Amino acid sequence: VLHRGGRTEGVDARVVGADGASEYRLLVRAPIVVVSCGSINSPALLMRSGLPNRNKLIGRNLRLHPVAGVAGLMPDEGPDTNRWRGAPMTTVSNQVVGGPQNDHYG
C-alpha cells in the first residue's frame, strides 16, 4: 500500500504470471485503497507496507476463535433433515475472555 503524509496513494504489487514463475509489477494510483486480505493478512499487509502505526492499533483487536470442522453424509431418501437451518456454532465459552494479562487482548 503506497502512502504519504498519512494518506493512501495506491498499490504497488508483484503479480505472478499464469506460468507460476514470471513476475510482473502492478502499479495502481488511487485516492482510496480497500484492504481486504482477511483478519490475519490485512494487518500483516498494512504493517509490511510501512503504514504508520502510531497508536499500535493495527491488528490489535484480532481475535482467533478455535473451531472444529464437522462433516456428515446425509441420506437423500428418508425424513427431511433441514441441514441448512440452525446456528453453525451453538456453544460459547467466556472462560478466558480477558486474555493472559486480563487486558482482553490475545
Tab-separated table of C-alpha atoms in Angstrom:
chain	number	residue	atom	x	y	z
A	1	VAL	CA	0.000	0.000	0.000
A	2	LEU	CA	1.514	3.295	-1.089
A	3	HIS	CA	1.064	6.192	1.308
A	4	ARG	CA	2.383	9.659	2.008
A	5	GLY	CA	1.560	12.010	4.860
A	6	GLY	CA	-0.929	9.590	6.382
A	7	ARG	CA	-2.937	9.218	3.149
A	8	THR	CA	-3.062	6.287	0.778
A	9	GLU	CA	-1.923	6.859	-2.780
A	10	GLY	CA	-2.385	3.425	-4.340
A	11	VAL	CA	-0.869	-0.035	-4.515
A	12	ASP	CA	2.489	-1.273	-5.780
A	13	ALA	CA	2.325	-5.049	-6.164
A	14	ARG	CA	4.107	-8.029	-7.682
A	15	VAL	CA	1.870	-10.292	-9.725
A	16	VAL	CA	2.808	-13.859	-10.626
A	17	GLY	CA	2.067	-14.815	-14.219
A	18	ALA	CA	-0.039	-17.743	-15.394
A	19	ASP	CA	3.113	-19.868	-15.765
A	20	GLY	CA	3.698	-19.590	-12.000
A	21	ALA	CA	7.226	-18.265	-12.481
A	22	SER	CA	7.069	-14.906	-14.269
A	23	GLU	CA	6.647	-11.834	-12.069
A	24	TYR	CA	5.220	-8.512	-13.139
A	25	ARG	CA	4.918	-5.182	-11.375
A	26	LEU	CA	1.422	-3.765	-10.959
A	27	LEU	CA	1.222	-0.086	-10.017
A	28	VAL	CA	-2.211	1.407	-9.320
A	29	ARG	CA	-2.619	5.028	-8.256
A	30	ALA	CA	-5.836	5.601	-6.313
A	31	PRO	CA	-7.027	8.067	-3.644
A	32	ILE	CA	-8.815	5.259	-1.778
A	33	VAL	CA	-7.438	1.778	-1.141
A	34	VAL	CA	-9.560	-1.017	0.333
A	35	VAL	CA	-7.548	-3.721	2.084
A	36	SER	CA	-9.469	-6.978	2.137
A	37	CYS	CA	-6.993	-9.757	2.940
A	38	GLY	CA	-8.795	-11.349	5.868
A	39	SER	CA	-8.264	-10.962	9.591
A	40	ILE	CA	-4.714	-12.348	9.554
A	41	ASN	CA	-3.303	-10.955	6.314
A	42	SER	CA	-4.860	-7.436	6.336
A	43	PRO	CA	-2.857	-6.254	9.379
A	44	ALA	CA	0.216	-8.073	8.025
A	45	LEU	CA	-0.086	-6.267	4.675
A	46	LEU	CA	-0.536	-2.876	6.348
A	47	MET	CA	2.487	-3.415	8.587
A	48	ARG	CA	4.667	-4.697	5.711
A	49	SER	CA	3.649	-1.601	3.763
A	50	GLY	CA	5.239	0.565	6.439
A	51	LEU	CA	1.952	2.267	7.246
A	52	PRO	CA	2.353	4.440	10.351
A	53	ASN	CA	1.066	2.617	13.420
A	54	ARG	CA	1.352	5.449	15.930
A	55	ASN	CA	-1.418	4.127	18.193
A	56	LYS	CA	-0.299	0.492	17.852
A	57	LEU	CA	-3.839	-0.450	16.757
A	58	ILE	CA	-3.100	-2.334	13.538
A	59	GLY	CA	-4.047	-5.937	14.301
A	60	ARG	CA	-4.691	-5.134	17.952
A	61	ASN	CA	-8.318	-6.330	18.037
A	62	LEU	CA	-7.709	-9.640	16.297
A	63	ARG	CA	-9.497	-12.490	17.995
A	64	LEU	CA	-8.914	-16.046	16.886
A	65	HIS	CA	-11.816	-18.332	17.530
A	66	PRO	CA	-10.995	-22.013	17.843
A	67	VAL	CA	-13.357	-24.088	15.763
A	68	ALA	CA	-13.720	-27.692	14.779
A	69	GLY	CA	-14.885	-28.722	11.344
A	70	VAL	CA	-17.638	-31.299	11.227
A	71	ALA	CA	-18.902	-33.108	8.159
A	72	GLY	CA	-21.537	-35.734	7.656
A	73	LEU	CA	-23.230	-37.726	4.952
A	74	MET	CA	-26.995	-37.388	4.912
A	75	PRO	CA	-29.174	-39.832	3.013
A	76	ASP	CA	-31.062	-38.456	0.036
A	77	GLU	CA	-34.024	-40.611	0.983
A	78	GLY	CA	-35.801	-40.505	4.286
A	79	PRO	CA	-37.099	-37.744	6.575
A	80	ASP	CA	-36.274	-34.125	5.833
A	81	THR	CA	-33.258	-33.100	7.946
A	82	ASN	CA	-33.252	-29.323	7.208
A	83	ARG	CA	-29.470	-29.262	7.407
A	84	TRP	CA	-29.380	-25.637	6.215
A	85	ARG	CA	-31.195	-24.388	9.336
A	86	GLY	CA	-29.798	-23.530	12.724
A	87	ALA	CA	-26.718	-21.805	14.072
A	88	PRO	CA	-23.351	-23.042	12.786
A	89	MET	CA	-21.903	-22.575	16.276
A	90	THR	CA	-24.024	-23.216	19.332
A	91	THR	CA	-21.561	-23.137	22.237
A	92	VAL	CA	-19.854	-20.057	23.683
A	93	SER	CA	-17.268	-20.007	26.454
A	94	ASN	CA	-16.113	-16.800	28.124
A	95	GLN	CA	-13.730	-18.642	30.460
A	96	VAL	CA	-10.567	-16.939	29.138
A	97	VAL	CA	-12.088	-13.846	27.518
A	98	GLY	CA	-9.781	-11.499	29.457
A	99	GLY	CA	-6.597	-12.947	27.969
A	100	PRO	CA	-3.366	-13.801	29.800
A	101	GLN	CA	-2.905	-10.279	31.218
A	102	ASN	CA	-6.649	-9.632	31.630
A	103	ASP	CA	-6.397	-6.856	29.017
A	104	HIS	CA	-8.842	-8.585	26.641
A	105	TYR	CA	-6.073	-8.984	24.064
A	106	GLY	CA	-4.554	-12.225	22.833
